[in-house]
Amino acid sequence: MPVFGLQGLATFGANAPMGPGARQAVRRQRGLAVLGSSQPSLFRQTPHWTSMFEFIRKHLKVVMIVFFPLVFFAFVLVGIDASMLGDRSPVVARVAGKDITQSDWDFAHRQYADRMRIENPGLPAEMLDAPMQRYLVLENLVRDEVFAAAAADRHYTISDAQLARELQNQPEIMQLRGSDGRLDTNAYRDLLRRHGMTPEMYEASVRRQLALQQVLGVVQNATTLTPRQAQPAVDAVFQRRLVGIKRFSPSDFTAQVAVDDAALKAYYDSHSAQFQRPELLDVEYVVLDLDSLMEGIDVPEQELRSYYENNKPAYAQSQEQRRARHILFATDSSMSSAQREQARAKADAALAQLRQDPSRFEAIAKEQSDDPGSKDKGGDLGFFARGAMVADFDAAVFGLDKDAISDVIATEYGFHIIQLTDIKPAVIPSFEQARERLEKDVKNNLARNRYIERADQLRNLAHEQPDSLQPIADELGLRIETAQNIAQSPDEKNPAALQAPAVLNALFGEQAKQARENTEVIDIGNNKMVTARVTKVHEAQVQPFEQVRDQVQRLYVERESAKLARQAGEAALARWQADAASIDIEQDLTVSRQHLQGLSPADVEHILAVPQAQLPSIKGFEQADGGYLLARIKEIAPLLDESQPADARETMLEGMRLQLAQSLSNAEVEAYYEVLKQAYDVQIRVPRPN
């Protein structure tokens, strides 16, 4: 039975208790919700607004009589936007009549970004938040919905048993099984947590993948490629050619470039745009930082002890475990009602015997149980934690007293009689053992609450007093930092708080530059928020020749040496084509699309594009660095190295065929996806970024 081999892997996460990590995630989500709902400063009443509201309150009927006709005629003339009737997020895509909203998109992007940050801690935030990357997340959402719609239309469903088998076959999960074959459910949760997922999320994604395999299986299985069909394509795609090359690199001609001030000045005058210094800003800014708030928090000993007493289970080093044995009278979905009733009757009869003589539990389990994994052990399931079994079974075990026998428990696998045989209580460290972690958690909770409150204050102060950061510094105890010569493009030399593209774009906005007002408060990640203001603008200007002379010389020498390299290469090409005996080969190579041998992909494509009938042939190619490449394309080399054993060559050839077949299968899947997009009337309402 899969449920007892995998310990209810397909469903154990649904009823798992919420651990401290999950509680922190919930608090974090709540904090973000509060953070995003701060009231605008309009509602922070001043005496002027107070008197106005008092007037409206006293003359409410008059105000309603005056304004109602105006509002009514506005709706008649303009109409009512459907979005006004609800608080719905804008629709960014639609699949088969189902809307994908901006909120759905934002949530999916946050999940993607969080997962990528966990897997690649050094990944820049601007890469994850780039417009094209966000758009790709939306395209994946649409793709998932298309295949989900196809699976639903074809009534493809994934049973718990299918899911359990798939999970059981995954190597990462198989490694979590103990010597007794049972799954370490805590290790399973930890594995998923490291990838930013819960068991529910992961198991849902596996279900989607299995359903996707059913949708695409017909297309993929129909894509066949016989060896006879494959060979011409293999020969073309994996073709190898023997080539002799000679490079003419600009660096080889640098010494031949004559440099004088007149030439450099002429280059400077004709390329002045290259030497224009961009617009630069001097700025001041303040940063609200969660870590800094934590450093300023002291927690009294009594509060720590009180928190420990109220949250002991969260600090358990191991959960409570229970040992049970059971007798299973199996059923499945193929059984008729009468057959299920027969199984229930057997369970009731066995329970009646046990009520009279509980000592017969082991004997009856060995004789009557349908669970092959525990039958020979008298139904013994060993120790397991809460949430390891399917929900009803789990609830029964953790509701029994030691040595008690349950009533008949019905699950999707049949009818069970359970006896609780032993209890291992949870291991909870002492206050002294958990003190360091307790203090960190309490400080973190207090700091997050303070962070949320101060973020709200920061937004309001930055908006209400936009011409200075001093009120913010005074009110929140933040330090005003300064930075000079900040360019709009991100630069690692900038202070960390000013590297985020969102901050730079706000600073270089006309409002910040001209009005010298505070930027909006921007979340730059890692629990940090920043607002900044421009103190001075350094206009863009062409830098004086004397100031950039070294840069001018470098660029001038690069250009002239590239000219000399091309001239030498073209002259050599003419000599080679006129007299093949004059060829001075620098290096012999065997190149293919799979093995570039140091050449660029464009060079290899040029070499492979020469018709076989024109071989041998001599060609010249300009290089990206300004140099020149001469290539004498001699002949087509054997597809495989003839010096290798025959079986090795056949293995390589089979690998090529499989590669080609996979490419063809992928192309068929993409074509099928395009057909499904039309069938399900896919609409993406967001323009694709350049």
XYZ file of C-alpha atoms in Angstrom:
690
model
C 0.000 0.000 0.000
C 1.626 3.322 -1.063
C 0.339 5.251 1.951
C 2.250 3.121 4.416
C 5.357 2.717 2.275
C 5.587 6.506 1.868
C 3.822 7.369 5.128
C 1.081 9.327 3.428
C 3.559 11.421 1.465
C 0.947 12.645 -0.940
C -1.186 14.166 1.794
C 0.828 14.566 4.970
C 1.483 18.270 4.398
C -2.146 19.269 4.368
C -2.657 18.876 8.100
C 0.852 19.569 9.334
C 1.134 21.870 12.358
C 2.515 25.297 11.622
C 6.126 25.524 12.776
C 8.001 28.706 13.728
C 9.231 29.204 10.148
C 5.679 29.102 8.823
C 4.473 31.443 11.560
C 7.227 33.892 10.670
C 6.187 33.694 7.021
C 2.589 34.476 7.995
C 3.733 37.386 10.156
C 5.876 38.597 7.304
C 2.926 38.458 4.896
C 0.747 40.301 7.401
C 3.479 42.859 7.831
C 3.674 43.405 4.091
C -0.082 43.793 3.953
C 0.047 46.478 6.649
C 3.031 48.069 4.944
C 1.141 48.447 1.704
C -1.991 49.925 3.256
C -0.706 53.069 4.942
C -3.148 55.958 4.841
C -2.230 58.887 2.622
C -1.384 62.070 4.433
C -4.667 63.678 3.342
C -6.409 61.918 6.228
C -3.984 63.193 8.820
C -6.165 66.136 9.793
C -4.897 69.622 10.429
C -7.067 72.348 12.007
C -7.923 73.616 8.493
C -9.270 70.254 7.381
C -11.017 69.796 10.731
C -13.078 72.935 10.240
C -13.988 71.898 6.689
C -15.140 68.427 7.814
C -17.121 70.034 10.645
C -18.930 72.236 8.105
C -19.772 69.212 5.921
C -21.029 67.259 8.918
C -23.402 70.075 9.953
C -24.706 70.683 6.414
C -24.625 67.104 5.076
C -28.081 67.219 3.432
C -27.285 70.442 1.566
C -23.993 69.002 0.308
C -25.724 65.827 -0.915
C -28.414 67.824 -2.764
C -25.755 69.917 -4.503
C -23.385 67.101 -5.479
C -25.781 64.252 -6.374
C -26.948 65.732 -9.723
C -23.334 66.398 -10.691
C -22.328 62.816 -9.960
C -25.410 61.418 -11.732
C -24.780 63.386 -14.948
C -21.101 62.423 -14.864
C -22.069 58.723 -14.907
C -24.622 59.316 -17.689
C -22.090 61.123 -19.902
C -18.975 59.080 -19.181
C -20.354 55.674 -18.147
C -19.304 53.379 -15.365
C -16.044 51.441 -15.535
C -16.549 47.836 -14.489
C -13.474 48.108 -12.290
C -15.334 50.694 -10.170
C -17.852 48.073 -9.093
C -15.267 45.910 -7.373
C -11.819 45.878 -5.921
C -10.481 43.601 -8.615
C -6.924 43.550 -9.862
C -6.453 44.431 -13.565
C -6.554 41.517 -16.019
C -3.191 41.000 -17.745
C -4.029 37.793 -19.659
C -6.946 35.490 -20.385
C -7.001 31.765 -21.180
C -10.217 29.934 -22.092
C -12.257 32.694 -20.466
C -10.242 32.523 -17.240
C -8.552 35.746 -16.173
C -4.953 36.076 -15.013
C -4.788 39.259 -12.960
C -1.965 41.592 -12.064
C -2.118 40.149 -8.544
C -1.676 36.609 -9.890
C 1.278 37.786 -11.952
C 2.877 39.659 -9.038
C 2.468 36.657 -6.738
C 3.988 34.271 -9.296
C 6.903 36.641 -9.837
C 7.517 36.935 -6.096
C 7.562 33.141 -5.802
C 9.954 32.877 -8.746
C 12.241 35.614 -7.389
C 12.277 34.126 -3.875
C 13.119 30.690 -5.239
C 15.912 32.060 -7.445
C 17.399 34.037 -4.545
C 17.493 30.883 -2.420
C 19.131 28.862 -5.203
C 21.450 31.699 -6.342
C 22.151 34.036 -3.395
C 24.440 36.298 -5.463
C 21.884 36.935 -8.220
C 21.355 40.721 -8.677
C 17.864 41.925 -7.788
C 17.674 44.039 -10.960
C 18.080 40.884 -13.063
C 15.130 39.195 -11.362
C 13.001 42.345 -11.614
C 13.916 43.148 -15.223
C 10.837 43.779 -17.433
C 11.686 40.889 -19.752
C 12.099 38.482 -16.838
C 8.740 39.546 -15.402
C 7.157 39.029 -18.824
C 8.606 35.505 -19.065
C 6.944 34.704 -15.725
C 3.626 35.853 -17.210
C 4.184 33.698 -20.304
C 4.798 30.686 -18.056
C 1.570 31.422 -16.173
C -0.299 31.487 -19.484
C 1.374 28.261 -20.613
C 0.403 26.516 -17.363
C -3.212 27.638 -17.755
C -3.339 26.440 -21.384
C -2.139 22.958 -20.474
C -4.366 22.894 -17.373
C -7.364 23.703 -19.562
C -6.371 20.950 -22.006
C -5.988 18.443 -19.138
C -9.408 19.407 -17.743
C -11.112 19.099 -21.136
C -9.630 15.654 -21.630
C -10.546 14.662 -18.042
C -6.940 13.869 -17.117
C -6.708 13.473 -13.343
C -3.826 12.470 -11.115
C -4.764 10.159 -8.253
C -3.053 10.162 -4.880
C -1.572 6.774 -5.737
C -0.019 8.138 -8.961
C 1.384 11.092 -7.055
C 2.822 8.827 -4.354
C 4.498 6.597 -6.953
C 6.051 9.598 -8.673
C 7.377 11.030 -5.413
C 8.650 7.612 -4.370
C 10.722 7.400 -7.572
C 12.411 10.787 -7.180
C 16.077 10.306 -6.145
C 16.114 13.297 -3.771
C 13.157 11.873 -1.863
C 14.379 8.272 -1.961
C 17.489 9.437 -0.083
C 15.266 10.531 2.806
C 14.031 6.997 3.466
C 15.437 5.202 6.499
C 16.672 1.632 6.740
C 13.110 0.538 7.557
C 11.873 2.039 4.290
C 9.943 4.817 6.042
C 10.215 8.443 4.938
C 11.739 11.042 7.251
C 8.927 13.579 6.925
C 10.813 16.311 8.796
C 13.742 15.979 6.387
C 11.244 16.103 3.499
C 9.808 19.393 4.752
C 13.297 20.802 5.313
C 14.341 19.841 1.789
C 11.382 21.688 0.298
C 11.788 24.646 2.653
C 15.331 25.157 1.371
C 13.831 25.569 -2.084
C 11.192 27.994 -0.855
C 8.304 25.532 -1.086
C 5.836 23.798 1.197
C 4.793 20.152 0.720
C 1.424 21.347 -0.601
C 3.076 23.614 -3.176
C 5.513 20.950 -4.330
C 2.948 18.173 -4.565
C 0.617 20.466 -6.536
C 3.460 21.202 -8.962
C 4.142 17.456 -9.369
C 0.454 16.879 -10.118
C 0.625 19.603 -12.772
C 3.713 18.015 -14.329
C 2.066 14.588 -14.451
C -1.048 16.080 -16.037
C 1.174 17.937 -18.514
C 2.851 14.651 -19.458
C -0.579 13.223 -20.246
C -1.488 16.245 -22.389
C 1.791 16.198 -24.321
C 2.277 12.431 -24.337
C 0.297 11.945 -27.545
C 2.377 14.553 -29.396
C 5.716 13.389 -28.028
C 5.017 9.697 -28.603
C 3.875 10.397 -32.162
C 7.203 12.059 -32.985
C 9.247 9.259 -34.515
C 12.511 9.448 -36.428
C 13.889 6.346 -38.143
C 17.668 5.983 -38.570
C 17.240 6.383 -42.327
C 15.304 9.619 -41.843
C 17.716 10.855 -39.200
C 21.009 10.266 -41.014
C 20.839 13.179 -43.551
C 19.873 15.598 -40.782
C 22.582 14.230 -38.481
C 25.153 14.656 -41.253
C 24.111 18.281 -41.769
C 23.725 19.341 -38.140
C 26.817 17.566 -36.786
C 29.050 17.986 -39.860
C 32.754 18.573 -39.203
C 35.189 20.396 -41.506
C 38.970 20.508 -41.652
C 40.153 24.118 -41.640
C 43.525 25.860 -41.643
C 43.385 29.357 -40.166
C 45.537 32.429 -39.718
C 44.529 35.314 -37.441
C 45.372 38.975 -37.877
C 44.827 40.491 -34.443
C 44.781 44.277 -33.846
C 47.142 43.832 -30.900
C 49.839 42.616 -33.329
C 49.774 45.982 -35.102
C 49.614 48.347 -32.129
C 53.315 49.202 -32.337
C 52.887 50.318 -35.954
C 50.352 53.040 -35.106
C 51.856 56.532 -35.172
C 50.514 58.716 -32.363
C 50.737 62.524 -32.240
C 48.620 65.258 -30.666
C 47.239 66.437 -33.999
C 45.842 62.968 -34.821
C 44.453 62.540 -31.320
C 42.820 65.987 -31.359
C 41.251 65.258 -34.740
C 39.859 61.950 -33.381
C 38.562 63.750 -30.273
C 36.815 66.439 -32.357
C 35.114 63.916 -34.651
C 34.040 61.591 -31.807
C 33.130 64.107 -29.104
C 29.983 62.161 -28.140
C 32.231 59.351 -26.840
C 33.769 61.718 -24.311
C 30.614 63.246 -22.917
C 30.309 62.867 -19.188
C 26.739 61.918 -18.263
C 24.543 63.947 -15.983
C 25.586 63.400 -12.364
C 23.794 64.083 -9.092
C 24.823 64.859 -5.551
C 22.228 63.339 -3.228
C 21.365 62.825 0.399
C 19.337 59.886 1.624
C 18.094 57.966 4.655
C 17.727 54.194 5.032
C 15.236 52.351 7.232
C 16.886 49.021 8.022
C 15.397 46.101 9.969
C 18.818 44.900 11.163
C 19.590 48.320 12.626
C 16.280 48.296 14.469
C 17.095 44.874 15.932
C 20.421 46.136 17.270
C 18.635 48.803 19.276
C 16.242 46.413 21.026
C 16.859 45.049 24.527
C 14.501 42.330 25.772
C 14.025 41.979 29.558
C 14.724 38.535 30.952
C 11.171 38.156 32.248
C 9.705 38.792 28.799
C 12.005 36.170 27.310
C 10.895 33.618 29.880
C 7.238 34.464 29.300
C 7.686 34.085 25.531
C 9.424 30.735 26.076
C 6.564 29.397 28.228
C 3.959 30.452 25.642
C 5.853 29.059 22.643
C 7.578 25.927 23.910
C 6.298 23.631 21.132
C 7.868 25.867 18.499
C 11.319 25.185 19.961
C 10.978 21.421 20.178
C 14.097 19.607 19.014
C 11.902 16.704 17.983
C 8.138 16.322 17.659
C 6.031 13.952 19.682
C 6.105 10.539 18.020
C 3.691 7.683 18.436
C 3.979 3.998 17.714
C 0.909 2.209 16.463
C -0.183 -0.979 14.818
C -3.179 -1.490 12.602
C -5.293 -4.045 10.804
C -6.311 -2.998 7.291
C -9.327 -4.283 5.394
C -8.453 -2.825 1.981
C -10.844 -1.237 -0.501
C -10.342 0.644 -3.761
C -12.376 2.695 -6.214
C -13.091 -0.330 -8.438
C -15.118 -2.082 -5.708
C -18.885 -2.121 -5.693
C -20.899 -0.919 -2.712
C -21.601 -4.514 -1.723
C -17.898 -5.368 -1.723
C -17.135 -2.324 0.425
C -19.869 -3.360 2.846
C -18.312 -6.831 3.083
C -14.942 -5.281 3.968
C -16.618 -3.110 6.599
C -18.382 -6.131 8.064
C -15.043 -7.961 8.398
C -13.594 -4.927 10.183
C -16.559 -4.763 12.566
C -16.242 -8.485 13.330
C -12.520 -8.148 14.026
C -13.131 -5.147 16.286
C -15.730 -7.130 18.250
C -13.154 -9.868 18.874
C -10.600 -7.286 20.028
C -13.044 -5.649 22.408
C -13.418 -9.039 24.083
C -9.693 -9.877 24.017
C -7.265 -6.998 23.102
C -4.287 -9.366 23.410
C -5.281 -10.980 20.083
C -4.450 -7.820 18.071
C -1.127 -9.126 16.719
C -2.553 -12.509 15.791
C -5.589 -11.036 13.995
C -3.329 -8.573 12.108
C -1.107 -11.394 10.849
C -4.144 -13.424 9.844
C -6.488 -10.813 8.333
C -4.656 -7.525 7.521
C -4.374 -6.502 3.858
C -1.312 -4.287 4.430
C 1.687 -6.318 3.161
C 4.134 -3.829 4.707
C 3.036 -4.420 8.298
C 1.025 -7.659 8.266
C 3.941 -9.950 9.109
C 4.921 -7.647 11.987
C 1.505 -7.904 13.606
C 0.446 -4.607 12.033
C 3.328 -2.628 13.621
C 3.996 0.699 11.872
C 6.832 1.905 14.088
C 7.135 5.449 15.438
C 5.934 8.425 13.379
C 5.213 12.098 13.970
C 1.935 13.962 13.584
C 1.128 14.536 9.923
C 2.993 11.470 8.640
C -0.171 9.501 7.809
C -3.324 10.384 5.920
C -5.543 12.790 7.829
C -8.188 10.467 9.331
C -5.646 7.817 10.303
C -3.369 10.473 11.796
C -6.184 12.050 13.822
C -7.193 8.669 15.237
C -3.652 7.770 16.345
C -3.050 11.103 18.065
C -6.448 10.949 19.748
C -5.845 7.581 21.474
C -4.496 6.855 24.924
C -1.657 4.371 25.207
C -2.744 0.740 24.592
C -6.240 1.898 23.546
C -7.877 0.442 20.436
C -9.773 2.690 18.034
C -13.145 2.185 16.413
C -13.140 1.265 12.711
C -11.480 4.164 10.839
C -12.323 4.675 7.159
C -9.681 6.121 4.788
C -9.223 6.085 1.020
C -7.264 2.809 1.464
C -9.949 0.924 3.353
C -11.046 0.259 6.941
C -8.500 0.300 9.776
C -8.455 -0.813 13.390
C -5.630 0.953 15.243
C -3.925 0.347 18.569
C -1.565 2.891 20.122
C 1.379 0.987 21.608
C 3.894 3.637 22.676
C 4.492 7.403 22.923
C 7.737 9.372 22.615
C 7.091 12.866 23.967
C 8.479 15.908 22.167
C 11.991 16.945 23.248
C 11.911 20.616 24.246
C 15.177 22.348 25.203
C 15.425 24.218 28.494
C 15.159 27.991 28.606
C 18.933 28.279 28.965
C 19.530 25.995 25.976
C 17.105 27.941 23.779
C 17.951 31.403 25.120
C 20.031 32.632 22.156
C 17.388 31.571 19.631
C 14.602 32.962 21.820
C 16.273 36.359 22.069
C 16.827 36.486 18.319
C 13.205 35.544 17.571
C 11.753 38.039 20.049
C 13.996 40.815 18.774
C 13.064 39.917 15.220
C 9.337 40.042 16.009
C 9.631 43.360 17.848
C 11.857 44.818 15.148
C 9.430 43.776 12.395
C 6.524 45.428 14.179
C 8.621 48.542 14.668
C 9.778 48.352 11.042
C 6.167 48.284 9.804
C 5.206 51.246 11.994
C 8.244 53.292 11.002
C 7.816 52.472 7.325
C 4.367 54.031 7.575
C 5.836 57.085 9.318
C 8.631 57.286 6.762
C 6.179 57.366 3.858
C 4.062 60.061 5.437
C 6.970 62.271 6.482
C 8.645 61.993 3.075
C 5.374 63.073 1.471
C 4.251 65.729 3.944
C 7.616 67.517 4.139
C 9.101 66.795 0.716
C 11.789 69.499 0.704
C 13.962 68.062 3.488
C 15.091 64.809 5.058
C 15.806 66.434 8.406
C 12.288 65.929 9.832
C 12.573 62.229 8.960
C 15.967 61.977 10.642
C 14.693 63.791 13.757
C 11.443 61.835 14.040
C 12.792 58.352 13.295
C 16.340 58.691 14.547
C 17.847 57.949 11.129
C 21.156 59.305 9.874
C 21.265 61.432 6.710
C 23.887 60.013 4.344
C 25.382 61.853 1.345
C 26.816 60.726 -1.990
C 28.370 62.668 -4.877
C 28.518 62.203 -8.652
C 25.834 59.539 -8.918
C 25.080 58.469 -12.506
C 21.756 57.051 -13.651
C 23.230 53.704 -14.663
C 23.881 51.343 -11.719
C 27.478 51.447 -10.522
C 29.038 49.204 -7.889
C 30.943 52.268 -6.646
C 27.654 53.816 -5.530
C 26.516 53.273 -1.930
C 24.492 50.064 -1.664
C 21.245 51.968 -1.031
C 21.658 53.861 -4.325
C 22.357 50.898 -6.595
C 18.759 49.800 -7.107
C 17.433 50.900 -10.531
C 14.153 52.031 -8.916
C 16.034 54.494 -6.671
C 18.157 55.844 -9.543
C 15.125 56.245 -11.810
C 13.323 58.192 -9.071
C 16.332 60.473 -8.466
C 16.717 61.217 -12.171
C 12.999 61.975 -12.567
C 12.153 65.584 -13.338
C 10.327 66.066 -10.033
C 13.374 65.064 -7.984
C 15.866 67.022 -10.105
C 13.915 70.227 -10.630
C 11.789 70.532 -7.491
C 14.497 68.907 -5.318
C 11.801 66.952 -3.492
C 12.152 63.682 -1.626
C 11.666 60.583 -3.737
C 8.917 58.158 -2.837
C 9.939 55.581 -0.242
C 11.394 52.616 -2.147
C 11.763 49.062 -0.876
C 15.234 47.928 -2.013
C 14.966 44.418 -0.577
C 16.603 42.723 2.402
C 14.200 44.588 4.728
C 15.509 48.014 3.750
C 13.692 51.131 2.557
C 15.204 54.333 1.253
C 14.098 57.845 0.367
C 16.502 60.355 -1.159
C 16.631 63.885 -2.560
C 18.860 65.663 -5.044
C 21.068 68.442 -3.606
C 22.993 69.332 -6.784
C 22.845 68.523 -10.502
C 26.041 68.328 -12.580
C 24.878 68.804 -16.166
C 26.121 66.447 -18.872
C 29.045 67.940 -20.771
C 31.864 67.029 -23.122
C 34.999 66.578 -21.060
C 38.038 68.664 -22.062
C 40.602 67.008 -24.316
C 43.337 67.314 -21.700
C 41.176 65.496 -19.162
C 40.444 62.495 -21.423
C 43.636 62.402 -23.486
C 44.555 58.876 -22.319
C 41.109 57.570 -23.228
C 41.314 59.274 -26.636
C 44.711 57.700 -27.301
C 43.511 54.230 -26.342
C 40.491 54.431 -28.641
C 42.503 55.935 -31.478
C 45.165 53.214 -31.283
C 42.462 50.509 -31.175
C 40.846 51.890 -34.320
C 44.059 52.306 -36.283
C 45.504 48.912 -35.292
C 42.200 47.263 -36.358
C 42.512 49.002 -39.747
C 46.057 47.689 -40.170
C 44.960 44.156 -39.164
C 42.144 44.154 -41.739
C 44.414 45.525 -44.448
C 47.024 42.849 -43.742
C 44.356 40.144 -43.736
C 42.799 41.280 -47.012
C 46.248 41.467 -48.662
C 47.050 37.940 -47.460
C 43.668 36.702 -48.768
C 44.469 38.095 -52.214
C 47.919 36.408 -52.204
C 46.476 33.078 -51.052
C 43.756 33.116 -53.694
C 46.322 33.958 -56.402
C 48.948 31.457 -55.244
C 47.937 28.591 -52.971
C 51.627 27.829 -52.372
C 51.980 31.124 -50.482
C 49.556 29.983 -47.778
C 51.072 30.309 -44.303
C 48.771 28.270 -42.064
C 48.915 29.174 -38.389
C 46.684 26.374 -37.006
C 44.796 23.331 -38.329
C 41.386 22.723 -36.766
C 38.422 20.370 -37.088
C 35.359 22.511 -36.409
C 31.625 21.860 -36.058
C 28.636 23.605 -34.527
C 29.190 21.563 -31.392
C 32.969 22.181 -31.247
C 33.883 25.752 -32.186
C 37.602 25.303 -31.379
C 37.984 28.914 -30.271
C 36.193 30.411 -33.277
C 33.031 32.454 -32.997
C 29.672 30.847 -33.868
C 29.388 33.282 -36.806
C 32.801 32.191 -38.174
C 31.845 28.507 -37.947
C 28.524 29.164 -39.711
C 30.411 30.945 -42.525
C 32.794 27.980 -42.802
C 29.963 25.421 -42.885
C 27.973 27.490 -45.387
C 30.570 27.059 -48.167
C 29.105 24.482 -50.613
C 30.873 21.147 -50.637
C 31.443 21.454 -54.400
C 33.619 24.563 -53.837
C 36.032 22.857 -51.446
C 38.871 23.484 -50.898
C 38.131 27.193 -50.576
C 39.823 30.231 -49.007
C 37.680 32.778 -47.164
C 38.291 35.852 -45.051
C 36.118 37.096 -42.174
C 36.161 40.354 -40.233
C 36.209 39.797 -36.473
C 34.237 41.470 -33.692
C 37.433 42.960 -32.220
C 38.277 44.604 -35.564
C 40.755 41.920 -36.608
C 40.655 39.538 -39.563
C 40.517 35.737 -39.902
C 41.734 33.789 -42.930
C 40.373 30.265 -43.310
C 41.346 27.591 -45.829
C 38.407 25.205 -45.743
C 39.931 21.935 -46.905
C 37.332 19.182 -46.780
C 34.516 17.566 -44.847
C 35.888 15.434 -42.028
C 34.339 12.080 -41.046
C 31.346 12.562 -38.790
C 33.033 10.496 -36.051
C 36.648 9.939 -35.133
C 37.615 6.741 -36.979
C 40.300 5.948 -34.393
C 37.649 5.210 -31.786
C 36.217 1.672 -31.316
C 33.181 0.811 -33.427
C 30.856 0.444 -30.423
C 31.912 3.871 -29.099
C 31.198 5.444 -32.517
C 27.781 3.782 -32.629
C 26.989 5.077 -29.124
C 27.934 8.609 -30.174
C 25.870 8.306 -33.343
C 22.864 7.118 -31.342
C 23.311 10.086 -29.033
C 23.227 12.412 -32.040
C 20.031 10.800 -33.280
C 18.439 11.160 -29.836
C 19.468 14.830 -29.711
C 17.895 15.405 -33.092
C 14.743 13.489 -32.127
C 14.450 15.553 -28.942
C 14.776 18.768 -30.936
C 12.088 17.564 -33.323
C 9.845 16.572 -30.395
C 10.323 20.004 -28.808
C 9.380 21.658 -32.083
C 6.230 19.516 -32.297
C 5.299 20.429 -28.705
C 5.739 24.136 -29.443
C 3.593 23.806 -32.559
C 0.925 21.957 -30.534
C 1.071 24.669 -27.874
C 0.427 27.325 -30.535
C -2.624 25.330 -31.685
C -3.889 25.116 -28.095
C -3.372 28.862 -27.632
C -5.704 29.510 -30.550
C -8.203 26.912 -29.361
C -8.360 28.470 -25.881
C -8.375 32.059 -27.158
C -5.218 33.140 -25.343
C -4.924 36.892 -24.848
C -1.864 38.536 -23.302
C -2.766 42.163 -22.673
C 0.691 43.338 -21.633
C 3.139 44.435 -24.369
C 6.276 42.350 -24.684
C 9.334 44.359 -23.576
C 12.041 45.097 -26.124
